Amino acid sequence: MPPGGVQLQVVELEKVKVEHVSKSFTRSDGRGKTPVLQDVSFTVNDGEIASIIGPTGCGKSTLLRIIAGIASPDSGKITVGGKEVVSSANPASAIVFQAFNLLPWRTAQKNIEFGLEAKGLPPAEREKAAQHFIDLVGLKGYEKYHPHELSGGMQQRVGLARALAIEPEVILLDEPFSSVDMLTRESLQHEVLNILMETKKTAVFVTHNIDEAIFLSNRILSLGGKPATIREVFEVDLPYPRNDEVMVSQKALRLKLDLKKALLSSPHAQSEDPGAA
Amino acid sequence: MLSYKWIVRIISVVAFVVLWQLIGQAVDTTLFSTPILVASSFANLVTQTSFPTDLLTTIRDFAIGFTIAAVLGISVGIAMARWRTMEVALDPYVSALYSTPYVALAPLFVIWLGIGIYEQLVVVILSSVFVILLNTFAGVNNMNKSYVETGRAFGFSGFKLYRKVVVPGALPYIMTGLRLGIGRGFVGMIVAELLVRLDRLGFLMVYYSELLEVAPGLAIAVTLGLLGLLMTEALKKVETRLAPWRSSATGG
Ligand SMILES: Nc1ncnc2c1ncn2[C@@H]1O[C@H](COP(=O)(O)OP(=O)(O)OP(=O)(O)O)[C@@H](O)[C@H]1O
Ligand SMILES: [Mg+2]
């Protein structure tokens, strides 16, 4: 952990820029379109750790996919690291999927090496990098296991290691700690935060968990509505590391309440759309 | 170390052979033959007929034909899944040709190509290529969408995406196609031998059967059966290596 009382080293430089992004999905029964995102705009500066919170089904994963370049918006523009995101070939960012998305024919280690293969790294270097991140996420001894032989939490950590391994400028994390127990969760949060701060990476987390958002990020975006848009932005003016003392400070508790209100005031996406998951 | 599976298999084979021997002796050795008679005619076949060279030619022709069918079926199957135009253009032919019994056309192949390796290759290829193609096509189309999404997200595209993601993802289906293709191709080839070419193992088998020489006929049939078994087992081994997440369920 960095010494107490530190802040993120944020450079006033827009690392991720989302401008007027809208997205709707054609319904599978062909009866029109469901708008999911409506005119979403925000920026994340270099070195910032931003969190997106919002009720289930409001479009958080969709937004992250669009930023990663694997889904295209109906309108609007995404810029990552100064370059417009047009297709998936966007090595500046890496994504940790909510559903892990491991490749079942690869071992844990080979899954972690996956992104490095695309970069054309020689095998010896790939192995070395993979080993480092296997240790980091606590999967030593499971290198040769296939995903179906790993627990959900282990698979999630493989997905996390795979994204970290390519050392992207921007890392997009979709509820990356959702499937592990509380203690593992806390230690992973610390580890990931350490990496992000030491390497001055830019990160966008998606989370349901208000405490997690406060613990990790310096800015929290509340996504909500139907179709969803950015409703509120909260600056998290708390020093890192956010130990228990910081987390129960007056400021932190105030913020927690505000965030809770923001979440509650957002109409629940599922109430209107029974198909939402 | 023998696994449970192999112990059961060996016992079952031994029991079958013993039972056959007893029944054959008790009822009629000329009509039903016995394992001992079959074994001795096998020895005769090997030492005194063209059986060994025929067997090798059959294996060679099949291996060449099946390799061509596999390469063709897999690549065209992938191409059809990749390009909608390809699919629309080729689909009617594939659907129509899929269910054509090519052996029935073997006389035509002989007229066009003469009796030789080419007409056999054509029978093997046509008998097996479509089932491989259709399975590959289905494999790519039914593949979990998240694989390709993941490949793209981590910077794969074009040919590399196919090599690293699409082909391994579709492998369980491709393997099924290959397995079915082996069966169809092999049967097609043997039937062409016995119906049209009137030579090699297929013909030899019918020849002995019609002379009521049951033992050599059965010796050939058993050889062909073992050959089929061998190929299927080899393919299963490959599948266990390449697609361990699928075969794990069956304990392969
Ligand atoms: N590929 C798709 N096709 C059609 N509709 C989709 C698709 N992906 C998402 N949706 C719809 O878009 C909406 C938002 O989905 P999304 O996965 O982005 O939600 P989310 O905020 O990540 O939810 P959660 O918190 O539960 O993960 C949902 O109503 C969902 O039904
Ligand atoms: Mg989601």
Coordinates of C-alpha atoms and ligand atoms in Angstrom, one line a residue:
Chain A
M1 CA 0.0 0.0 0.0
P2 CA 1.2 3.5 -0.7
P3 CA 1.8 5.6 2.4
G4 CA -1.3 7.1 4.1
G5 CA -3.0 10.2 2.9
V6 CA -2.2 9.9 -0.8
Q7 CA -4.4 10.9 -3.6
L8 CA -4.4 9.5 -7.1
Q9 CA -2.0 11.1 -9.5
V10 CA -4.5 12.4 -12.0
V11 CA -3.2 14.1 -15.1
E12 CA -5.6 16.6 -16.6
L13 CA -5.8 14.6 -19.8
E14 CA -8.9 12.9 -21.1
K15 CA -8.0 9.2 -21.3
V16 CA -11.6 7.9 -21.9
K17 CA -14.1 10.2 -23.5
V18 CA -17.6 9.1 -24.0
E19 CA -19.7 11.6 -26.1
H20 CA -23.4 11.4 -26.6
V21 CA -23.6 7.7 -26.8
S22 CA -26.9 6.1 -27.4
K23 CA -27.7 2.4 -27.9
S24 CA -30.8 0.4 -28.4
F25 CA -31.4 -3.3 -29.0
T26 CA -33.7 -4.8 -31.6
R27 CA -36.1 -7.0 -29.8
S28 CA -35.9 -10.6 -30.8
D29 CA -39.6 -10.9 -31.4
G30 CA -39.1 -8.1 -34.0
R31 CA -41.5 -5.7 -32.2
G32 CA -39.4 -2.6 -32.3
K33 CA -36.4 -1.6 -30.3
T34 CA -35.5 -1.2 -26.7
P35 CA -33.5 1.9 -26.0
V36 CA -30.9 1.1 -23.3
L37 CA -28.5 4.0 -23.3
Q38 CA -29.5 7.6 -24.1
D39 CA -27.0 10.4 -24.7
V40 CA -24.4 9.2 -22.2
S41 CA -21.4 11.5 -21.9
F42 CA -18.5 11.5 -19.5
T43 CA -14.8 11.6 -19.4
V44 CA -12.2 9.8 -17.3
N45 CA -8.8 11.5 -16.9
D46 CA -5.5 9.9 -17.1
G47 CA -4.8 8.0 -13.8
E48 CA -8.4 8.2 -12.6
I49 CA -10.3 5.3 -11.2
A50 CA -13.9 5.8 -12.0
S51 CA -16.8 3.6 -10.9
I52 CA -20.2 3.3 -12.6
I53 CA -23.1 2.3 -10.4
G54 CA -26.7 1.7 -11.3
P55 CA -29.5 -0.8 -10.9
T56 CA -29.4 -4.2 -12.6
G57 CA -30.2 -4.2 -16.3
C58 CA -29.7 -0.4 -16.7
G59 CA -27.0 -0.8 -19.3
K60 CA -23.7 -0.8 -17.4
S61 CA -22.2 -3.8 -19.2
T62 CA -23.5 -2.5 -22.5
L63 CA -21.7 0.8 -21.9
L64 CA -18.4 -1.0 -20.9
R65 CA -18.6 -3.2 -24.0
I66 CA -19.0 -0.1 -26.2
I67 CA -16.0 1.5 -24.6
A68 CA -14.0 -1.7 -25.2
G69 CA -15.0 -1.5 -28.8
I70 CA -16.8 -4.9 -28.9
A71 CA -20.2 -3.3 -29.3
S72 CA -21.0 -0.3 -31.4
P73 CA -23.2 2.6 -30.3
D74 CA -26.1 3.7 -32.5
S75 CA -24.8 7.2 -32.2
G76 CA -22.1 9.0 -30.3
K77 CA -18.3 8.8 -30.1
I78 CA -15.8 7.0 -27.9
T79 CA -12.2 8.1 -27.6
V80 CA -9.7 6.0 -25.6
G81 CA -6.1 7.3 -25.2
G82 CA -6.7 10.0 -27.8
K83 CA -7.8 7.5 -30.5
E84 CA -11.4 7.0 -31.6
V85 CA -12.7 3.6 -30.9
V86 CA -14.1 2.3 -34.1
S87 CA -13.6 -1.5 -34.0
S88 CA -12.4 -4.0 -31.5
A89 CA -8.7 -3.6 -32.4
N90 CA -8.1 -1.4 -29.5
P91 CA -5.1 -2.7 -27.6
A92 CA -5.1 0.4 -25.3
S93 CA -7.9 -1.1 -23.2
A94 CA -8.6 -4.4 -21.7
I95 CA -11.8 -5.7 -20.3
V96 CA -12.7 -8.0 -17.4
F97 CA -16.0 -9.5 -18.3
Q98 CA -18.9 -9.9 -15.9
A99 CA -19.4 -13.5 -17.1
F100 CA -15.6 -14.1 -17.2
N101 CA -15.6 -15.3 -20.8
L102 CA -12.8 -17.7 -20.5
L103 CA -12.0 -19.9 -23.4
P104 CA -12.8 -23.5 -22.3
W105 CA -10.1 -25.2 -24.3
R106 CA -7.3 -23.2 -22.7
T107 CA -5.8 -23.8 -19.3
A108 CA -5.8 -21.1 -16.8
Q109 CA -2.4 -20.0 -17.7
K110 CA -3.1 -20.1 -21.5
N111 CA -6.2 -18.0 -20.9
I112 CA -4.1 -15.4 -19.1
E113 CA -1.5 -15.5 -21.9
F114 CA -4.3 -14.9 -24.5
G115 CA -4.0 -11.2 -24.9
L116 CA -0.2 -11.4 -25.0
E117 CA -0.4 -13.8 -27.9
A118 CA -2.4 -11.2 -29.8
K119 CA 0.4 -8.8 -29.1
G120 CA 2.9 -11.3 -30.5
L121 CA 5.0 -11.7 -27.4
P122 CA 7.4 -14.7 -27.5
P123 CA 6.3 -17.7 -25.4
A124 CA 9.0 -17.3 -22.7
E125 CA 7.9 -13.7 -22.0
R126 CA 4.2 -14.7 -22.0
E127 CA 4.8 -17.4 -19.5
K128 CA 6.8 -15.1 -17.2
A129 CA 4.1 -12.4 -17.3
A130 CA 1.3 -15.0 -16.8
Q131 CA 3.1 -16.5 -13.8
H132 CA 3.4 -13.1 -12.2
F133 CA -0.3 -12.5 -12.5
I134 CA -1.2 -16.0 -11.5
D135 CA 0.6 -15.4 -8.2
L136 CA -1.0 -12.1 -7.8
V137 CA -4.6 -13.3 -8.1
G138 CA -3.7 -16.3 -5.9
L139 CA -4.0 -19.1 -8.4
K140 CA -0.6 -20.7 -7.9
G141 CA -0.9 -24.4 -8.6
Y142 CA -3.9 -24.1 -10.9
E143 CA -2.0 -23.1 -14.0
K144 CA -2.8 -26.3 -15.9
Y145 CA -6.5 -26.4 -14.9
H146 CA -9.1 -25.8 -17.5
P147 CA -11.9 -23.4 -16.7
H148 CA -14.5 -26.2 -16.1
E149 CA -12.2 -27.5 -13.3
L150 CA -12.1 -24.1 -11.5
S151 CA -14.7 -22.5 -9.2
G152 CA -16.6 -19.4 -10.3
G153 CA -14.4 -17.2 -8.2
M154 CA -11.2 -18.8 -9.6
Q155 CA -12.5 -18.3 -13.1
Q156 CA -13.2 -14.7 -12.3
R157 CA -9.6 -14.2 -11.1
V158 CA -8.3 -15.8 -14.3
G159 CA -10.3 -13.2 -16.2
L160 CA -8.9 -10.4 -14.0
A161 CA -5.3 -11.7 -14.5
R162 CA -5.9 -11.9 -18.3
A163 CA -6.8 -8.3 -18.5
L164 CA -4.0 -7.1 -16.2
A165 CA -1.4 -9.2 -18.0
I166 CA -1.5 -7.1 -21.1
E167 CA -0.8 -4.0 -19.1
P168 CA -3.3 -1.8 -20.9
E169 CA -3.5 1.9 -20.5
V170 CA -7.1 1.7 -19.6
I171 CA -8.7 -1.2 -17.8
L172 CA -12.4 -1.8 -17.9
L173 CA -13.8 -4.0 -15.1
D174 CA -17.3 -5.3 -15.0
E175 CA -18.1 -6.4 -11.4
P176 CA -14.7 -8.1 -11.2
F177 CA -15.0 -9.2 -7.6
S178 CA -18.6 -10.4 -7.7
S179 CA -18.0 -14.2 -7.4
V180 CA -15.4 -14.3 -4.6
D181 CA -15.9 -14.4 -0.8
M182 CA -15.5 -11.3 1.3
L183 CA -12.0 -11.8 2.4
T184 CA -10.7 -12.7 -1.1
R185 CA -12.6 -9.8 -2.3
E186 CA -10.9 -7.4 0.0
S187 CA -7.5 -8.7 -0.8
L188 CA -8.1 -8.6 -4.5
Q189 CA -9.4 -5.0 -4.2
H190 CA -6.2 -4.1 -2.4
E191 CA -4.0 -5.8 -5.0
V192 CA -5.8 -4.3 -8.0
L193 CA -5.8 -0.9 -6.4
N194 CA -2.1 -1.2 -5.8
I195 CA -1.4 -2.1 -9.4
L196 CA -3.6 0.7 -10.7
M197 CA -1.9 3.3 -8.5
E198 CA 1.7 2.0 -9.0
T199 CA 1.4 1.9 -12.7
K200 CA -0.8 5.0 -12.9
K201 CA -3.4 3.2 -14.9
T202 CA -6.8 4.5 -15.8
A203 CA -9.7 2.3 -14.7
V204 CA -13.4 2.1 -15.1
F205 CA -15.2 -0.2 -12.7
V206 CA -18.8 -1.3 -12.9
T207 CA -20.2 -2.4 -9.6
H208 CA -23.4 -2.8 -7.6
N209 CA -21.6 -2.4 -4.4
I210 CA -21.5 1.1 -3.0
D211 CA -18.7 0.3 -0.5
E212 CA -16.6 -1.1 -3.3
A213 CA -17.1 2.0 -5.4
I214 CA -16.1 4.3 -2.5
F215 CA -13.1 2.1 -1.6
L216 CA -11.7 2.1 -5.1
S217 CA -12.6 5.2 -7.0
N218 CA -12.0 8.9 -7.0
R219 CA -15.2 9.5 -9.0
I220 CA -18.5 7.7 -9.1
L221 CA -21.0 7.9 -12.0
S222 CA -24.5 7.0 -11.3
L223 CA -26.2 5.5 -14.4
G224 CA -29.9 5.2 -14.3
G225 CA -33.3 5.8 -16.0
K226 CA -34.9 4.1 -18.9
P227 CA -33.2 4.6 -21.2
A228 CA -30.2 5.1 -19.0
T229 CA -28.1 8.2 -18.8
I230 CA -25.5 9.6 -16.4
R231 CA -27.7 11.1 -13.6
E232 CA -25.1 12.2 -11.1
V233 CA -21.4 12.4 -10.7
F234 CA -19.8 12.1 -7.2
E235 CA -16.3 13.1 -6.4
V236 CA -14.8 10.9 -3.8
D237 CA -12.6 13.3 -1.8
L238 CA -11.0 10.7 0.5
P239 CA -7.4 9.9 0.9
Y240 CA -6.0 6.5 -0.2
P241 CA -5.6 3.9 1.2
R242 CA -9.2 3.8 2.3
N243 CA -8.8 1.7 5.4
D244 CA -11.6 1.1 7.8
E245 CA -11.1 4.4 9.5
V246 CA -11.4 6.4 6.3
M247 CA -14.4 4.3 5.3
V248 CA -16.4 5.2 8.4
S249 CA -15.4 8.9 8.4
Q250 CA -18.1 11.5 8.2
K251 CA -17.4 12.2 4.6
A252 CA -17.5 8.6 3.6
L253 CA -20.8 7.9 5.3
R254 CA -22.3 11.0 3.8
L255 CA -21.3 9.9 0.4
K256 CA -22.6 6.4 1.0
L257 CA -26.0 7.9 1.9
D258 CA -26.0 10.1 -1.2
L259 CA -25.1 7.1 -3.4
K260 CA -27.8 5.0 -1.9
K261 CA -30.4 7.7 -2.6
A262 CA -29.1 8.0 -6.2
L263 CA -29.5 4.3 -6.7
L264 CA -33.0 4.2 -5.1
S265 CA -34.3 7.2 -7.1
S266 CA -33.4 5.4 -10.3
P267 CA -36.5 3.6 -11.6
H268 CA -35.9 -0.1 -11.4
A269 CA -35.2 -1.2 -14.9
Q270 CA -36.8 -4.6 -14.4
S271 CA -40.1 -3.2 -13.4
E272 CA -40.8 -2.1 -17.0
D273 CA -39.0 -4.8 -18.9
P274 CA -39.6 -8.4 -17.6
G275 CA -37.0 -9.6 -20.1
A276 CA -34.2 -7.7 -18.5
A277 CA -31.5 -9.7 -16.8
Chain B
M1 CA -2.3 -50.7 -15.9
L2 CA -5.6 -51.8 -17.2
S3 CA -8.5 -49.5 -16.6
Y4 CA -12.0 -50.7 -15.7
K5 CA -13.1 -49.9 -19.2
W6 CA -10.5 -52.2 -20.8
I7 CA -11.0 -55.0 -18.4
V8 CA -14.7 -55.1 -19.2
R9 CA -14.0 -54.9 -22.9
I10 CA -11.5 -57.7 -22.9
I11 CA -13.9 -59.9 -20.9
S12 CA -16.7 -59.2 -23.3
V13 CA -14.6 -60.0 -26.3
V14 CA -13.3 -63.3 -24.8
A15 CA -16.8 -64.3 -23.8
F16 CA -18.1 -63.6 -27.3
V17 CA -15.3 -65.6 -29.0
V18 CA -15.8 -68.6 -26.7
L19 CA -19.5 -68.5 -27.1
W20 CA -19.2 -68.4 -30.9
Q21 CA -16.7 -71.2 -30.9
L22 CA -19.1 -73.4 -28.8
I23 CA -22.2 -72.6 -30.8
G24 CA -20.4 -72.9 -34.1
Q25 CA -19.1 -76.4 -33.2
A26 CA -22.4 -77.5 -31.9
V27 CA -24.6 -76.3 -34.8
D28 CA -22.8 -76.2 -38.1
T29 CA -19.2 -75.2 -38.7
T30 CA -19.6 -74.5 -42.4
L31 CA -22.5 -72.2 -42.0
F32 CA -21.5 -70.3 -38.8
S33 CA -17.8 -71.0 -38.8
T34 CA -15.8 -70.7 -35.6
P35 CA -13.2 -68.2 -34.4
I36 CA -10.5 -70.9 -34.9
L37 CA -11.5 -71.4 -38.5
V38 CA -11.7 -67.7 -39.1
A39 CA -8.2 -67.3 -37.7
S40 CA -6.8 -70.0 -39.8
S41 CA -8.4 -68.5 -43.0
F42 CA -7.0 -65.2 -42.0
A43 CA -3.6 -66.7 -42.0
N44 CA -4.3 -68.2 -45.4
L45 CA -5.5 -64.9 -46.7
V46 CA -2.4 -63.1 -45.6
T47 CA 0.0 -65.7 -46.9
Q48 CA -1.7 -66.9 -50.1
T49 CA -3.8 -64.1 -51.5
S50 CA -3.6 -60.5 -52.5
F51 CA -5.2 -59.6 -49.2
P52 CA -2.2 -57.8 -47.6
T53 CA -1.6 -55.5 -50.6
D54 CA -5.4 -55.0 -51.1
L55 CA -5.6 -54.0 -47.4
L56 CA -2.8 -51.5 -47.8
T57 CA -4.2 -50.0 -51.0
T58 CA -7.6 -49.7 -49.3
I59 CA -6.1 -47.9 -46.3
R60 CA -4.0 -45.7 -48.5
D61 CA -6.8 -44.6 -50.8
F62 CA -9.0 -44.0 -47.8
A63 CA -6.4 -42.0 -45.9
I64 CA -5.8 -39.8 -49.0
G65 CA -9.5 -39.3 -49.7
F66 CA -10.5 -38.7 -46.2
T67 CA -7.7 -36.1 -45.6
I68 CA -8.9 -34.2 -48.7
A69 CA -12.5 -34.4 -47.5
A70 CA -11.5 -33.2 -44.0
V71 CA -9.6 -30.2 -45.3
L72 CA -12.2 -29.3 -47.9
G73 CA -15.2 -29.8 -45.5
I74 CA -13.7 -27.8 -42.7
S75 CA -12.5 -24.9 -44.8
V76 CA -15.7 -24.6 -46.9
G77 CA -17.8 -25.1 -43.7
I78 CA -16.0 -22.2 -42.0
A79 CA -16.2 -20.1 -45.2
M80 CA -20.0 -20.6 -45.4
A81 CA -20.4 -19.6 -41.8
R82 CA -18.2 -16.6 -42.3
W83 CA -19.7 -15.2 -45.5
R84 CA -23.4 -15.1 -45.9
T85 CA -23.1 -15.0 -49.7
M86 CA -21.2 -18.3 -49.6
E87 CA -23.9 -19.8 -47.5
V88 CA -26.7 -18.6 -49.7
A89 CA -24.8 -19.7 -52.9
L90 CA -23.7 -23.1 -51.7
D91 CA -26.5 -24.2 -49.4
P92 CA -28.8 -25.8 -52.0
Y93 CA -26.0 -27.9 -53.4
V94 CA -24.8 -29.0 -50.0
S95 CA -28.3 -29.9 -48.8
A96 CA -29.0 -31.8 -52.0
L97 CA -25.7 -33.6 -52.2
Y98 CA -25.6 -34.4 -48.5
S99 CA -28.2 -37.1 -48.8
T100 CA -27.1 -38.5 -52.2
P101 CA -25.9 -42.1 -51.9
Y102 CA -22.7 -41.8 -53.9
V103 CA -22.1 -45.5 -54.2
A104 CA -25.0 -45.5 -56.5
L105 CA -23.1 -43.1 -58.7
A106 CA -19.9 -45.1 -58.5
P107 CA -20.5 -46.7 -62.0
L108 CA -20.6 -43.2 -63.4
F109 CA -17.3 -42.3 -61.7
V110 CA -15.8 -45.4 -63.2
I111 CA -17.0 -44.4 -66.7
W112 CA -15.5 -40.9 -66.2
L113 CA -12.3 -41.7 -64.3
G114 CA -11.7 -45.4 -65.0
I115 CA -11.0 -47.9 -62.4
G116 CA -8.1 -46.7 -60.3
I117 CA -7.3 -44.5 -57.4
Y118 CA -9.3 -41.5 -58.6
E119 CA -12.7 -43.1 -58.7
Q120 CA -12.1 -44.4 -55.2
L121 CA -11.0 -41.0 -54.0
V122 CA -14.1 -39.4 -55.4
V123 CA -16.3 -41.9 -53.7
V124 CA -14.6 -41.4 -50.3
I125 CA -14.5 -37.6 -50.6
L126 CA -18.1 -37.3 -51.7
S127 CA -19.4 -39.7 -49.1
S128 CA -17.7 -37.9 -46.2
V129 CA -17.2 -34.3 -47.2
F130 CA -20.7 -33.0 -46.7
V131 CA -21.2 -34.4 -43.2
I132 CA -17.9 -32.8 -42.2
L133 CA -18.9 -29.5 -43.9
L134 CA -22.3 -29.3 -42.3
N135 CA -21.0 -30.1 -38.8
T136 CA -18.3 -27.5 -39.1
F137 CA -20.8 -25.0 -40.3
A138 CA -23.1 -25.8 -37.4
G139 CA -20.1 -25.6 -35.0
V140 CA -19.2 -22.1 -36.0
N141 CA -22.8 -20.9 -36.0
N142 CA -23.7 -22.4 -32.7
M143 CA -20.5 -21.5 -31.0
N144 CA -20.9 -19.5 -27.8
K145 CA -20.9 -15.8 -28.9
S146 CA -18.6 -14.9 -26.0
Y147 CA -15.6 -16.6 -27.6
V148 CA -15.4 -14.4 -30.6
E149 CA -16.2 -11.3 -28.5
T150 CA -13.4 -12.2 -26.2
G151 CA -11.0 -12.8 -29.1
R152 CA -11.9 -9.4 -30.5
A153 CA -11.6 -7.7 -27.1
F154 CA -8.1 -8.9 -26.7
G155 CA -6.9 -7.8 -30.1
F156 CA -7.5 -10.8 -32.4
S157 CA -8.9 -10.4 -35.9
G158 CA -8.9 -11.9 -39.3
F159 CA -7.1 -15.2 -39.8
K160 CA -5.6 -15.2 -36.3
L161 CA -9.1 -14.9 -34.8
Y162 CA -10.1 -18.0 -36.7
R163 CA -7.1 -20.0 -35.8
K164 CA -7.1 -19.1 -32.1
V165 CA -10.8 -18.8 -31.4
V166 CA -13.2 -19.9 -34.0
V167 CA -11.7 -23.3 -35.0
P168 CA -11.0 -24.4 -31.4
G169 CA -14.4 -23.2 -30.4
A170 CA -16.1 -25.2 -33.1
L171 CA -13.9 -28.2 -32.6
P172 CA -16.4 -30.5 -30.8
Y173 CA -18.7 -30.2 -33.8
I174 CA -15.9 -30.6 -36.3
M175 CA -14.8 -33.8 -34.5
T176 CA -18.3 -35.2 -34.7
G177 CA -18.3 -34.4 -38.4
L178 CA -15.0 -36.2 -38.8
R179 CA -16.2 -39.2 -36.9
L180 CA -19.4 -39.5 -39.0
G181 CA -17.3 -38.8 -42.1
I182 CA -15.0 -41.7 -41.4
G183 CA -18.0 -44.1 -41.2
R184 CA -19.6 -42.9 -44.4
G185 CA -16.4 -42.7 -46.4
F186 CA -15.2 -46.1 -45.4
V187 CA -18.5 -47.8 -46.1
G188 CA -18.8 -46.0 -49.4
M189 CA -15.4 -47.2 -50.4
I190 CA -16.0 -50.8 -49.5
V191 CA -19.4 -50.9 -51.2
A192 CA -17.9 -49.4 -54.3
E193 CA -15.3 -52.1 -54.3
L194 CA -17.8 -54.9 -54.1
L195 CA -20.5 -53.4 -56.4
V196 CA -18.5 -51.7 -59.1
R197 CA -14.8 -52.4 -59.1
L198 CA -15.2 -56.0 -58.3
D199 CA -11.8 -56.2 -56.7
R200 CA -10.0 -55.7 -53.4
L201 CA -11.4 -56.4 -50.0
G202 CA -15.0 -55.5 -50.6
F203 CA -15.2 -57.8 -53.5
L204 CA -13.2 -60.5 -51.9
M205 CA -15.6 -60.6 -49.0
V206 CA -18.6 -61.0 -51.2
Y207 CA -16.8 -63.5 -53.4
Y208 CA -16.2 -65.8 -50.4
S209 CA -19.7 -65.3 -49.0
E210 CA -21.2 -66.3 -52.3
L211 CA -19.1 -69.5 -52.4
L212 CA -20.4 -70.2 -48.9
E213 CA -16.9 -69.9 -47.7
V214 CA -17.9 -68.3 -44.5
A215 CA -14.6 -68.3 -42.6
P216 CA -12.5 -66.2 -45.0
G217 CA -15.5 -63.8 -45.6
L218 CA -15.8 -63.3 -41.9
A219 CA -12.0 -62.9 -41.6
I220 CA -12.2 -59.9 -44.0
A221 CA -15.2 -58.5 -42.3
V222 CA -13.5 -58.6 -38.9
T223 CA -10.4 -57.0 -40.3
L224 CA -12.5 -54.1 -41.7
G225 CA -14.4 -53.8 -38.5
L226 CA -11.2 -53.5 -36.5
L227 CA -9.9 -50.9 -39.0
G228 CA -13.0 -48.8 -38.4
L229 CA -12.7 -49.2 -34.7
L230 CA -9.0 -48.2 -34.8
M231 CA -9.8 -45.0 -36.7
T232 CA -12.6 -44.0 -34.4
E233 CA -10.5 -44.7 -31.3
A234 CA -7.6 -42.6 -32.8
L235 CA -10.0 -39.8 -33.5
K236 CA -11.4 -39.9 -29.9
K237 CA -7.8 -39.6 -28.6
V238 CA -7.3 -36.5 -30.7
E239 CA -10.5 -35.1 -29.5
T240 CA -9.6 -35.7 -25.8
R241 CA -6.4 -33.8 -26.4
L242 CA -7.8 -30.9 -28.4
A243 CA -11.2 -30.5 -26.7
P244 CA -10.7 -31.7 -23.1
W245 CA -13.6 -29.6 -21.8
R246 CA -16.0 -31.7 -23.8
S247 CA -14.6 -35.1 -23.3
S248 CA -14.3 -34.6 -19.6
A249 CA -17.9 -35.4 -19.2
T250 CA -17.5 -38.9 -20.6
G251 CA -14.3 -39.5 -18.6
G252 CA -12.2 -39.9 -21.8
Ligands
LIG1 N1 -27.2 -8.5 -26.9 C1 -28.3 -8.0 -26.4 N2 -29.4 -8.1 -27.1 C2 -30.6 -7.5 -26.7 N3 -30.7 -6.9 -25.5 C3 -29.6 -6.8 -24.7 C4 -28.4 -7.3 -25.1 N4 -27.5 -7.0 -24.2 C5 -28.1 -6.3 -23.2 N5 -29.4 -6.2 -23.6 C6 -30.4 -5.5 -22.8 O1 -29.9 -4.2 -22.4 C7 -30.2 -3.9 -21.1 C8 -28.9 -3.6 -20.3 O2 -28.1 -4.8 -20.2 P1 -26.7 -4.7 -19.4 O3 -26.2 -6.1 -19.5 O4 -25.9 -3.7 -20.0 O5 -27.2 -4.4 -18.0 P2 -26.3 -4.2 -16.6 O6 -26.5 -2.8 -16.2 O7 -24.9 -4.6 -16.9 O8 -27.0 -5.2 -15.6 P3 -26.4 -6.0 -14.5 O9 -26.1 -5.1 -13.3 O10 -27.5 -7.0 -14.1 O11 -25.2 -6.7 -15.0 C9 -31.0 -5.1 -20.5 O12 -32.3 -4.7 -20.5 C10 -30.8 -6.2 -21.5 O13 -31.9 -6.9 -21.6
MG2 MG -23.8 -6.1 -16.3

